[in-house]
Coordinates of C-alpha atoms and ligand atoms in Angstrom, one line a residue:
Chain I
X1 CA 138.0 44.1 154.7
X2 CA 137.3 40.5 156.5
X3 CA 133.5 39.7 157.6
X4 CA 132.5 41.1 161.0
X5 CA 130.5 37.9 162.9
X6 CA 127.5 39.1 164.4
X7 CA 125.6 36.4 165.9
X8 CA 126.8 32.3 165.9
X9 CA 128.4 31.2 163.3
X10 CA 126.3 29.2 160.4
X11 CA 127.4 25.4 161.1
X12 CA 126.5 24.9 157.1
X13 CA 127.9 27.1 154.1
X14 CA 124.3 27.8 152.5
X15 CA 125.6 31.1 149.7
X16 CA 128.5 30.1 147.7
X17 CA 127.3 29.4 144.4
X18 CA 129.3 26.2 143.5
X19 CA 127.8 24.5 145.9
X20 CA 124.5 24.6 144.1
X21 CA 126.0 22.6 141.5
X22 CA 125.4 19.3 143.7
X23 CA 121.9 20.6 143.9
X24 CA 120.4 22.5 147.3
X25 CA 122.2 21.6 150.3
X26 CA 119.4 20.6 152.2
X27 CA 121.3 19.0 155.6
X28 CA 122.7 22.5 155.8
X29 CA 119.6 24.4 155.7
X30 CA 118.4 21.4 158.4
X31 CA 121.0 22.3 160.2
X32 CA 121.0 25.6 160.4
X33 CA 116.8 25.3 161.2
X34 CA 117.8 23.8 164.6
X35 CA 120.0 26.1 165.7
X36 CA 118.2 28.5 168.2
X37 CA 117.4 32.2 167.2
X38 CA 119.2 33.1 163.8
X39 CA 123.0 32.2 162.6
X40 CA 125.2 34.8 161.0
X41 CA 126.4 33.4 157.9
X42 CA 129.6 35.3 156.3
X43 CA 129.8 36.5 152.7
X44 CA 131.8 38.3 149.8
X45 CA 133.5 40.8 151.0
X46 CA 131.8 44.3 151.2
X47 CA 132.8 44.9 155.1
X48 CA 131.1 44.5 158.4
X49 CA 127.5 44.7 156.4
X50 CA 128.9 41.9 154.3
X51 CA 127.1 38.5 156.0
X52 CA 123.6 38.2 156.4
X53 CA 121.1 36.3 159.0
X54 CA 120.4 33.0 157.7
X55 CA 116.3 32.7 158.2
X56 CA 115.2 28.9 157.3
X57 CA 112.7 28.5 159.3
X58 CA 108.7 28.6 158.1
X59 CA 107.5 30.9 160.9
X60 CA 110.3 32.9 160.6
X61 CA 110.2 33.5 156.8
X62 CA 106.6 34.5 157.8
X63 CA 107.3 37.2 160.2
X64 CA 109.8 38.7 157.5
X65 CA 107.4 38.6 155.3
X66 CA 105.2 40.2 157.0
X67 CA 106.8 42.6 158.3
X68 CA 108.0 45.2 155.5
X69 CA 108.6 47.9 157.6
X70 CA 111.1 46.5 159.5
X71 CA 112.8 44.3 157.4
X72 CA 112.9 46.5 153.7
X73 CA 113.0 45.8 150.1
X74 CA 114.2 49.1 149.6
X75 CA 118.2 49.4 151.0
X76 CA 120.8 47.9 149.8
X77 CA 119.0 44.9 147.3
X78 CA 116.9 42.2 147.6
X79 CA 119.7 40.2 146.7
X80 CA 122.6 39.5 148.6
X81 CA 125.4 41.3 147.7
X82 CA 124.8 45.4 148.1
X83 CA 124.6 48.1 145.7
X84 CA 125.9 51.6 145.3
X85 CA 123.1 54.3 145.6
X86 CA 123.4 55.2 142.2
X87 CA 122.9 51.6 140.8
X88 CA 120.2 51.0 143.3
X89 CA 118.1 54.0 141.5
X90 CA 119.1 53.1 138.0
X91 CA 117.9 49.3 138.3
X92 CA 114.9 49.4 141.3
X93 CA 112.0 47.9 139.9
X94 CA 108.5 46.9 142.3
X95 CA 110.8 44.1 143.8
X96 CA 113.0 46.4 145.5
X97 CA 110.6 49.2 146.8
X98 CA 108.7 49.6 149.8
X99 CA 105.0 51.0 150.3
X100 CA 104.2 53.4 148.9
X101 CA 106.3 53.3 146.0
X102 CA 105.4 49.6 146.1
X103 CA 102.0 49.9 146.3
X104 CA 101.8 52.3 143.5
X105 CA 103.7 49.8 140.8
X106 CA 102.3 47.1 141.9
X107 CA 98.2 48.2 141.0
X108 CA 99.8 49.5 137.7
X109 CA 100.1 45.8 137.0
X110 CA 97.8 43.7 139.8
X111 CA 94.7 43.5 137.3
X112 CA 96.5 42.0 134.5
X113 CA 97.7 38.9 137.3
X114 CA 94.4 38.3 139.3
X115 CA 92.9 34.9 139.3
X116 CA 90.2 36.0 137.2
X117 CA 92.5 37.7 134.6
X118 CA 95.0 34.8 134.4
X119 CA 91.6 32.1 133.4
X120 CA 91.4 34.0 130.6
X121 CA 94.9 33.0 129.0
X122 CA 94.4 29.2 130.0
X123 CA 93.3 28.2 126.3
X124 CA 96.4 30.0 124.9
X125 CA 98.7 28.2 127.2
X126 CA 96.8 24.8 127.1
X127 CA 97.7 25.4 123.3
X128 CA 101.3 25.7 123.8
X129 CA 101.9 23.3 126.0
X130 CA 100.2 20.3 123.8
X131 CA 102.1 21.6 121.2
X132 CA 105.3 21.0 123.1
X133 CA 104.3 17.9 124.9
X134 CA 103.1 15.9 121.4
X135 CA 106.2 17.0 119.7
X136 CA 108.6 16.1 122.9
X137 CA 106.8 12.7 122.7
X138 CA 107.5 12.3 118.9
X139 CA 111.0 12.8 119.7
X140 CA 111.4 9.8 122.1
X141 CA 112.2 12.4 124.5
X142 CA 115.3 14.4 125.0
X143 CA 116.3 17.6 126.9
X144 CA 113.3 18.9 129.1
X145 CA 114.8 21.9 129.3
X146 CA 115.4 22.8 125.6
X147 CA 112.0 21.3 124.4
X148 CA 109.4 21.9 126.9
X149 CA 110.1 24.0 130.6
X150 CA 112.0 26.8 128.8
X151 CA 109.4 27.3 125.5
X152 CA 106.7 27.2 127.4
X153 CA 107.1 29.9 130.1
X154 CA 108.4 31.9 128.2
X155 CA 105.7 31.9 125.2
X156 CA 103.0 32.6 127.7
X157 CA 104.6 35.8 129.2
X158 CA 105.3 37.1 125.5
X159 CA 101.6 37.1 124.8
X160 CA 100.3 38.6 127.6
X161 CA 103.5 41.3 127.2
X162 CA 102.2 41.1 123.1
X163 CA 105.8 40.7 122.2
X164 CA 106.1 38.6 119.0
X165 CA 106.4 35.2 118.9
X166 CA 109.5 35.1 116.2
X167 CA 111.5 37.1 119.3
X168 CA 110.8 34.3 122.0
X169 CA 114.3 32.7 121.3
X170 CA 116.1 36.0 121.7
X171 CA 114.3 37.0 125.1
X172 CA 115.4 32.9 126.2
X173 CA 118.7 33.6 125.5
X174 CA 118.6 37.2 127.1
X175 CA 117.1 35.9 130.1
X176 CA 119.6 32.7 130.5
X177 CA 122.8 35.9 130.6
X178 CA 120.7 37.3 133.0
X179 CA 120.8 34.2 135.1
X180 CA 124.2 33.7 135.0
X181 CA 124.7 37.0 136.9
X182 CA 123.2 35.4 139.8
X183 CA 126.0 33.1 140.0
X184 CA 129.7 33.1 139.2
X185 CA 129.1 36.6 137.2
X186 CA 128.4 36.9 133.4
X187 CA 130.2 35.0 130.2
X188 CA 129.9 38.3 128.0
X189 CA 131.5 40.6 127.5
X190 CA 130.6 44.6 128.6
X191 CA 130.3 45.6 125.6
X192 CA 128.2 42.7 124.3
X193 CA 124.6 43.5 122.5
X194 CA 126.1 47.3 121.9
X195 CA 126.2 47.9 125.5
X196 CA 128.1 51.4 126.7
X197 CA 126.3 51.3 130.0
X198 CA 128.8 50.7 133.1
X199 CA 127.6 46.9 134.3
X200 CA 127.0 47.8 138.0
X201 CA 124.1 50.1 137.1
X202 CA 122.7 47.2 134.8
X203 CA 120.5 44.3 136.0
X204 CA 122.2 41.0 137.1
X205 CA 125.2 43.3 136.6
X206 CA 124.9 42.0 133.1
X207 CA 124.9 43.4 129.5
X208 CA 122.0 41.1 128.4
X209 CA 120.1 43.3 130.5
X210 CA 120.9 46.7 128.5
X211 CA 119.7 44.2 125.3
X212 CA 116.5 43.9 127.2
X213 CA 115.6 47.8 128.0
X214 CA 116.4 48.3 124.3
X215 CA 114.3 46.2 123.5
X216 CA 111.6 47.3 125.5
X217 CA 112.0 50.7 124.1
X218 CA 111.1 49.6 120.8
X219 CA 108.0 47.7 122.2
X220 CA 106.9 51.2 123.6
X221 CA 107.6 52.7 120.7
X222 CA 105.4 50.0 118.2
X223 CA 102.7 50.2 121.0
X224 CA 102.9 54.3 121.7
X225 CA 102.0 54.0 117.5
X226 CA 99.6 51.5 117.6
X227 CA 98.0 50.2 121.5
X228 CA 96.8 46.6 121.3
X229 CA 95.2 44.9 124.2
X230 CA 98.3 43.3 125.3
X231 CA 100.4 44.1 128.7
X232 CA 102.3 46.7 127.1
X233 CA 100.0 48.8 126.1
X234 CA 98.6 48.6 129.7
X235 CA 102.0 49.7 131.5
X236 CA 102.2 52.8 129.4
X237 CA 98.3 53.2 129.5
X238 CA 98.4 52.5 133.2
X239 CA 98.0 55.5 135.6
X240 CA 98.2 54.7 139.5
X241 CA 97.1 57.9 142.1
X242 CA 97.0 59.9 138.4
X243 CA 100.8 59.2 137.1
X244 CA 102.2 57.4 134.6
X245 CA 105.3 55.4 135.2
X246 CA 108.4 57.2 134.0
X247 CA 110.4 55.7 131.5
X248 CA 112.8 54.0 133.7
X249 CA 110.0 52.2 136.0
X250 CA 108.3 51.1 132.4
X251 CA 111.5 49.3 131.4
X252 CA 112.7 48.0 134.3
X253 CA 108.8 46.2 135.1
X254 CA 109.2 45.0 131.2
X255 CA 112.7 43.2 132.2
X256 CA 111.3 41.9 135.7
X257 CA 108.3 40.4 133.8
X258 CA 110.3 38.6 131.0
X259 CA 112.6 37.9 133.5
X260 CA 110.3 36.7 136.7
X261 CA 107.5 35.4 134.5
X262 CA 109.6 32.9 132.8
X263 CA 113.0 31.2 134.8
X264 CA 111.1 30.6 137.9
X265 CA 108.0 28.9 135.7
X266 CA 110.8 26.6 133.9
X267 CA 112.7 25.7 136.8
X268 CA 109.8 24.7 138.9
X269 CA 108.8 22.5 135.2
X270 CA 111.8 21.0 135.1
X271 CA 112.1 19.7 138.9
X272 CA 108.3 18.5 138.3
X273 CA 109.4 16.7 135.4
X274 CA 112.6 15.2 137.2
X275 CA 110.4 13.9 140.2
X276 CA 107.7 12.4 138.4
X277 CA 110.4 10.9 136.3
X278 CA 112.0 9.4 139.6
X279 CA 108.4 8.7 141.7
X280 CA 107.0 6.7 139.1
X281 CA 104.5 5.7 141.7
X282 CA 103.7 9.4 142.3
X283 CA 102.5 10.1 138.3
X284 CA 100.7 6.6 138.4
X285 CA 98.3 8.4 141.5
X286 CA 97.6 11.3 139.2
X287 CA 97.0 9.4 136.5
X288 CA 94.7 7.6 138.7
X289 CA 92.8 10.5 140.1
X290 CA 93.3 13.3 137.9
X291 CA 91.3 15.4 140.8
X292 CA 94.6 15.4 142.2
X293 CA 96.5 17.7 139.7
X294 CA 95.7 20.8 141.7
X295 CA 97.4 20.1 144.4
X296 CA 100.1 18.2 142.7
X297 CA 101.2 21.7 141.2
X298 CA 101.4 23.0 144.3
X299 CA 103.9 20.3 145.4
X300 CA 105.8 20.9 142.1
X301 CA 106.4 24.4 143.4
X302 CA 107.2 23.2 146.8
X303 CA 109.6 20.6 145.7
X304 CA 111.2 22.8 143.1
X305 CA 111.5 26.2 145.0
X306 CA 112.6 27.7 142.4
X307 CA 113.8 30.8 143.9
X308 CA 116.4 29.9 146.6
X309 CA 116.0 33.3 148.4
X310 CA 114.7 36.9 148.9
X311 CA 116.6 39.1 150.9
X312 CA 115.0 42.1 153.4
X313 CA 117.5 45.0 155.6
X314 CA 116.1 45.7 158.4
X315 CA 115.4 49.3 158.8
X316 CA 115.6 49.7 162.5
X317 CA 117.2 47.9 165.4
X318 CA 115.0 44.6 166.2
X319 CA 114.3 41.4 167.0
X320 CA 113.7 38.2 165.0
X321 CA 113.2 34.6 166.7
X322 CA 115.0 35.9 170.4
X323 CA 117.9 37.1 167.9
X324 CA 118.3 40.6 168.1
X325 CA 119.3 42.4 164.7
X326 CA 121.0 46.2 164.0
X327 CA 119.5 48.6 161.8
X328 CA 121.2 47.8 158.1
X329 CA 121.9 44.4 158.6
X330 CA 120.7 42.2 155.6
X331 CA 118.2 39.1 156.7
X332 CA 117.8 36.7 154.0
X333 CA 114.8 34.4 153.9
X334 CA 115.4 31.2 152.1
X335 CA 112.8 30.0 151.3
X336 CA 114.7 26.5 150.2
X337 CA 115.1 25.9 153.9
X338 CA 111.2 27.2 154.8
X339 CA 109.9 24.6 152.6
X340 CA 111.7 21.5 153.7
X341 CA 110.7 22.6 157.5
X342 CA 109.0 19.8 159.6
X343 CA 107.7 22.4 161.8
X344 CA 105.2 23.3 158.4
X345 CA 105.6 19.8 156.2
X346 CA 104.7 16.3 157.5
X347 CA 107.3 14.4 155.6
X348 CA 109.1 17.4 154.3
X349 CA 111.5 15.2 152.1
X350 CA 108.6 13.0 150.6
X351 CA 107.6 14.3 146.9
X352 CA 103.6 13.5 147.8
X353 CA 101.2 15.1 144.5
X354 CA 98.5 14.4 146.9
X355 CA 100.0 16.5 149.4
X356 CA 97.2 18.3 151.5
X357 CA 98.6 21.0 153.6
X358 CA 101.1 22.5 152.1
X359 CA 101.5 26.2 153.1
X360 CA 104.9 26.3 150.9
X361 CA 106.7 29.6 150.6
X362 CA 108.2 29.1 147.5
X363 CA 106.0 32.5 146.4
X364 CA 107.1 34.3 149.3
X365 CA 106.3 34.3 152.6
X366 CA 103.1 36.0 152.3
X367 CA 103.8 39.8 152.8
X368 CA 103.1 42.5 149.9
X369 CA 105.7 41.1 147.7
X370 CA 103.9 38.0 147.2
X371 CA 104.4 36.6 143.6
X372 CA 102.2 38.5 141.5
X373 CA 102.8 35.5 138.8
X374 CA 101.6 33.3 141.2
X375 CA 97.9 32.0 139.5
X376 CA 99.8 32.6 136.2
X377 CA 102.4 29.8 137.2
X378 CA 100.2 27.8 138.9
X379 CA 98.0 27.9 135.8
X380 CA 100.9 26.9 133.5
X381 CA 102.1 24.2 135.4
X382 CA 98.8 22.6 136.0
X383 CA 97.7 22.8 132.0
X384 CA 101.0 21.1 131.5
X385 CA 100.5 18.6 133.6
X386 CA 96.8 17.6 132.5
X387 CA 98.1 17.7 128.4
X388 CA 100.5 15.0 129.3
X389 CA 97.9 13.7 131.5
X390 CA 95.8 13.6 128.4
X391 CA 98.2 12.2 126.2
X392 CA 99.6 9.5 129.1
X393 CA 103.1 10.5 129.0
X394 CA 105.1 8.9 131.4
X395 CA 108.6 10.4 131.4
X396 CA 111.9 8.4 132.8
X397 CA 115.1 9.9 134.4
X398 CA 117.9 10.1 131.3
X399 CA 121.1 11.5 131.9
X400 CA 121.8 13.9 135.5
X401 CA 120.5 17.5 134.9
X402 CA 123.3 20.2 134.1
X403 CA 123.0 22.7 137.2
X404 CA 123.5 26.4 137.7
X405 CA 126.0 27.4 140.1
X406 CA 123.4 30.1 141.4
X407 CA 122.5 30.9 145.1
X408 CA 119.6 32.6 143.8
X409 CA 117.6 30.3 141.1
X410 CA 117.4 26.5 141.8
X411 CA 118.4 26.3 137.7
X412 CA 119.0 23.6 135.4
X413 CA 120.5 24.3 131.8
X414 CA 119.5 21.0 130.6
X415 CA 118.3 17.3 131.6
X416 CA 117.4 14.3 129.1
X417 CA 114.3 12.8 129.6
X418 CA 113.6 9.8 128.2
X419 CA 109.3 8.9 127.5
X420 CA 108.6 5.7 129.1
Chain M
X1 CA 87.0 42.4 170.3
X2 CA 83.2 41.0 169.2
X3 CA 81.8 37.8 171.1
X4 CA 81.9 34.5 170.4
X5 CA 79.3 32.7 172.0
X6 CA 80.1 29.4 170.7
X7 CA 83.5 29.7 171.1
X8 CA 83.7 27.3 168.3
X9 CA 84.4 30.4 165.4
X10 CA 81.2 29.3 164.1
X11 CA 79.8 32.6 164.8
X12 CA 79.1 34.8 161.0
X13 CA 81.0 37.7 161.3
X14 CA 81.3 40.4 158.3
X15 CA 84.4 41.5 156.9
X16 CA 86.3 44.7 155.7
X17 CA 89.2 45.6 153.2
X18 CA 91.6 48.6 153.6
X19 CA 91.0 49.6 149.8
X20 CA 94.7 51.7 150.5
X21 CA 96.6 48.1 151.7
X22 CA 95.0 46.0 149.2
X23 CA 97.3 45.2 146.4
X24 CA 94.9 43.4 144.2
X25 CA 96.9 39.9 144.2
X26 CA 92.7 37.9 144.7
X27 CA 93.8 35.9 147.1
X28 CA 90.4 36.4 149.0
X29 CA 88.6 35.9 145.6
X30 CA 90.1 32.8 145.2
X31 CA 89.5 31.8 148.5
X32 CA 85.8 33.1 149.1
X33 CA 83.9 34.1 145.7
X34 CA 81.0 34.9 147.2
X35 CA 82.4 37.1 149.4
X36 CA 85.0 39.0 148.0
X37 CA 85.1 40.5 144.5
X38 CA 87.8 42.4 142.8
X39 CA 87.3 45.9 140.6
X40 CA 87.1 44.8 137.0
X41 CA 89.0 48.1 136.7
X42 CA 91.3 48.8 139.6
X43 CA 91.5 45.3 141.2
X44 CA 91.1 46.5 144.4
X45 CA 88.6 43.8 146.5
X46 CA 85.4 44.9 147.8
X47 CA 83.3 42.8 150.2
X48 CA 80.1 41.7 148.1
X49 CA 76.9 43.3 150.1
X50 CA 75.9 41.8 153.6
X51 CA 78.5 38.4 152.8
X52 CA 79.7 37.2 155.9
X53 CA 81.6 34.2 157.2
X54 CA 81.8 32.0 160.1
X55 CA 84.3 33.9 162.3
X56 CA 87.3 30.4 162.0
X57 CA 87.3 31.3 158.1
X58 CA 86.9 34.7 158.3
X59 CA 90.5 34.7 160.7
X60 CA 91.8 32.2 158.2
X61 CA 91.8 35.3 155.4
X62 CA 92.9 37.8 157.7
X63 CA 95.7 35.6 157.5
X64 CA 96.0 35.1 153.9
X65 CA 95.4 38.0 152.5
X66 CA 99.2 39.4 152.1
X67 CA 99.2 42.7 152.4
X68 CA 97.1 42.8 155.7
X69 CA 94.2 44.5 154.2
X70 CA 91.4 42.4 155.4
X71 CA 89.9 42.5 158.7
X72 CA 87.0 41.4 160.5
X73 CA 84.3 44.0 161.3
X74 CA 83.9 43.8 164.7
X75 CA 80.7 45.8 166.1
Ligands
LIG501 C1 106.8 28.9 139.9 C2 107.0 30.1 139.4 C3 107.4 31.3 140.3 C4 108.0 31.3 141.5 C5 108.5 30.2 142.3 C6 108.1 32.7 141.9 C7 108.6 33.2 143.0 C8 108.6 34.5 143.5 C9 109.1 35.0 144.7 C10 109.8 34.1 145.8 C11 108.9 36.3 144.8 C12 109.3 37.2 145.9 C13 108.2 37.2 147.0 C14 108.5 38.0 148.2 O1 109.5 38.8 148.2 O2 107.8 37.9 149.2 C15 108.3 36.7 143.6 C16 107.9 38.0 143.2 C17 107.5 38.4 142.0 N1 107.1 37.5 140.9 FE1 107.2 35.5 140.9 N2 107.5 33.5 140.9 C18 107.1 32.6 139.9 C19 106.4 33.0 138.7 C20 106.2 34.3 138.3 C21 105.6 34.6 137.1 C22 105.0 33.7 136.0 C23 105.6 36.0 137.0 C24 105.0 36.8 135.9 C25 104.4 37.8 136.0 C26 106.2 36.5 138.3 C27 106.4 37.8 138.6 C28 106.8 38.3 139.8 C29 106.9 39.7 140.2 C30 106.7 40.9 139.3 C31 107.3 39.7 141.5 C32 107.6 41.0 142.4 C33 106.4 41.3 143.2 C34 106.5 42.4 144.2 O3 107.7 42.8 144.6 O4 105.5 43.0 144.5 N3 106.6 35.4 139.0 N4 108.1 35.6 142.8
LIG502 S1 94.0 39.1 149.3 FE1 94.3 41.1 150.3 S2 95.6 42.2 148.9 FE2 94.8 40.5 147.8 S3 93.1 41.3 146.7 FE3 92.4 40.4 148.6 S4 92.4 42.1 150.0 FE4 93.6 42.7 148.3

């Protein structure tokens, strides 16, 4: 059944995940930001409920945000294409609910992501990261990617999950299938990693992601024997309003932690890497004034957005920037568009580590679903930073970076960098 | 609404958190130490005893605080 148009149409083709592979089509989202009210954009091919809104603007990301009654985490996805009831149950993790189901999930896990909490793994990720930085320096350089943005994340969130190190390669390579869903659909095959499970009630419609309930199962299992201090043991320990969380919420957290805590965290690494690589001038001011670095991480994120998107369905007839919007129809905030808005961003274009106001939404617009990983990657990024600070690193652009075609993660597989 | 007699949101005004809206994400903690502390256990933020803030800030983490849970105690 063809797309039903709902509004004007989107002057710019903003979802189709080829286009991605050219990097994020940034006149588009411009253009789309100065259209009045909201644009309908079409896409796939699921009927009249098929397109979505196109919001790019700041203040309108904001409002969504805000606003979780009307626009919902809960129907349909959070991505954009829809799923059946019976896959939405089988896969909802705290991304997809709404209060109070939300709000009960998420203070299972808030304490282990606080501000507070997250100072306490600094030393164990300042660690890592010199580790990777003095050993990407000893190779002359080479693929960013591979050597440094991927490891790194992904280290971090195995220790605080107390998954062993030895398994870090195999959760990588889990989470990269996973990725791949978000794009032109999955290289494996169903019945890859021993999967029997249909692959529409799977995350990321993929089979990497029946790889990664198994394994948490055997992480309960080795921690139901024997609890360690790790964040394991605290989801199965954790009781919110006196219940546990069944076994399906445990192991569908697990996956959105291995899977949230480290992609986004690489992909904002490796677009910091790239720029500073590119602004020379730019890593010559931090080395400068170190006091910068905190709010150079904070432009990192902003220039990287890492995720392209979140999307909301609005649960009742409403209104959104004089654009008025029918009960079930999916309104999609990309947040690639928010943060290149002049509205918010003097010089939205200009990569500035120095940058002082910068109220980017790559975290999400600010409502309840705010990144709970948010210190946690700000902390990563900034200990990277300061090690190659520390060791005065200065990186150089080597060969063009290998992108995802994904609407969903601003990815790259793999970039050389060369050290300067 | 309280007054503002300056008009400049200079004016100290206490503050409140919705213990059932916060989510525990510290924004406020970050923001203002002094004035709001998360539970070591639940991580649920609790204004520290008589803090206050010049009304401008105190507006300013109204704002930030995501989940809506903060708001000023008006008399
Ligand atoms: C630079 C790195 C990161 C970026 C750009 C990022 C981005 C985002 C965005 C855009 C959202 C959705 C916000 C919304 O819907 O309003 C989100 C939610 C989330 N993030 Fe992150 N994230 C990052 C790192 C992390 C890390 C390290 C973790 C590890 C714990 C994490 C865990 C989560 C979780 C669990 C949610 C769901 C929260 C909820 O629904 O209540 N993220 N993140
Ligand atoms: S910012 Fe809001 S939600 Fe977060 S801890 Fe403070 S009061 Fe709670």
């Amino acid at each position: 059944m063809a797309d039903t148009t709902k509004g004007p149409a989107s002057p710019a083709d903003i979802a189709s995940p080829t286009i991605y592979l050219d990097g994020i089509p940034h006149e588009g989202f411009a253009a789309i930001r100065e259209v009045d009210g909201l644009v309908w954009h079409p896409y796939g091919d699921q009927g009249d409920r098929s397109g979505f809104w196109a919001v790019t603007r700041h203040a309108d990301v904001r409002e969504v945000s805000k606003s979780p009654d009307v626009f919902s985490s809960a129907i349909g996805h959070t991505n954009l294409w829809d799923l059946e009831a019976d896959a939405l149950e089988a896969r909802r993790s705290l991304i997809d609910s709404d209060a109070p189901d939300h709000t009960r999930l998420r203070r299972v896990v808030s304490k282990a992501f606080t501000p507070r909490t997250t100072r306490n793994w600094e030393g164990m990720a300042r660690d890592i990261a010199a580790e990777l930085v003095e050993d990407f320096v000893a190779d002359g350089g080479g693929d960013w990617v591979g050597k440094v943005a991927a490891p790194l994340p992904i280290k971090v969130i195995l220790a605080i999950l107390g998954v062993p190190t030895e398994d870090a390669d195999y959760m990588v390579e889990l989470t990269n299938y996973l990725v791949e869903g978000t794009g032109e659909g999955t290289s494996l095959p169903d019945d890859a990693y021993g999967n029997t499970t249909p692959t529409r009630l799977l995350p990321f419609n993929s089979p990497a992601s029946h790889a990664l309930y198994e394994y948490a199962e055997k992480m309960r299992q080795l921690r139901m024997a024997e609890p360690g201090e790790d964040l394991v043991t605290g989801l199965l320990e954790a009781e919110a309003d006196g219940e546990r969380l069944t076994a399906a919420e445990y192991r569908n957290f697990f996956q959105l932690l291995v899977f949230a805590g480290n992609e986004t965290t690489r992909t904002a690494m490796i677009h910091g890497a790239m720029a500073l690589a590119e602004h020379p001038d730019e890593w010559a001011r931090l080395q400068a004034d170190p006091s910068l670095v905190v709010r150079a991480v904070d432009e990192v994120i902003r220039w990287a957005s890492p995720i392209l998107h979140m999307r909301r369905t609005a649960s009742r007839d409403t209104e959104l920037a004089g654009t008025p919007i029918a009960a079930g129809d999916k309104v999609v905030m990309w947040y690639a568009g928010a943060n290149r808005d002049p509205e918010a961003f003097d010089d939205p274009y200009r990569f500035d580590v120095g940058r002082e106001d910068n109220p980017h939404y790559a975290f999400g617009g600010g409502g309840p679903h705010f990144c709970l990983g948010a210190f946690l990657a700000r902390m990563e990024i900034q200990v990277l930073l300061e090690e190659m600070l520390a060791r005065d690193v200065v990186l150089a652009p080597g060969s063009a970076p290998e992108r995802l075609a994904s609407n969903f993660v601003h990815g790259v597989s793999s970039v050389e960098l060369a050290v300067a | 609404m309280g007054g503002d007699p300056t008009g400049d949101g200079s004016e100290r005004v206490a503050m409140v958190v919705d213990e059932d809206r916060c989510i525990g994400i510290g924004q406020c903690e970050l923001l203002e130490p002094d004035v709001f502390r998360l539970g070591d256990e639940d991580a649920i933020s609790r204004v520290v005893d008589g803090a206050d803030l010049p009304r401008a800030r105190a507006l300013e983490l109204v704002d930030r605080c995501p989940s809506g849970a903060i708001s000023i105690a008006d008399a």
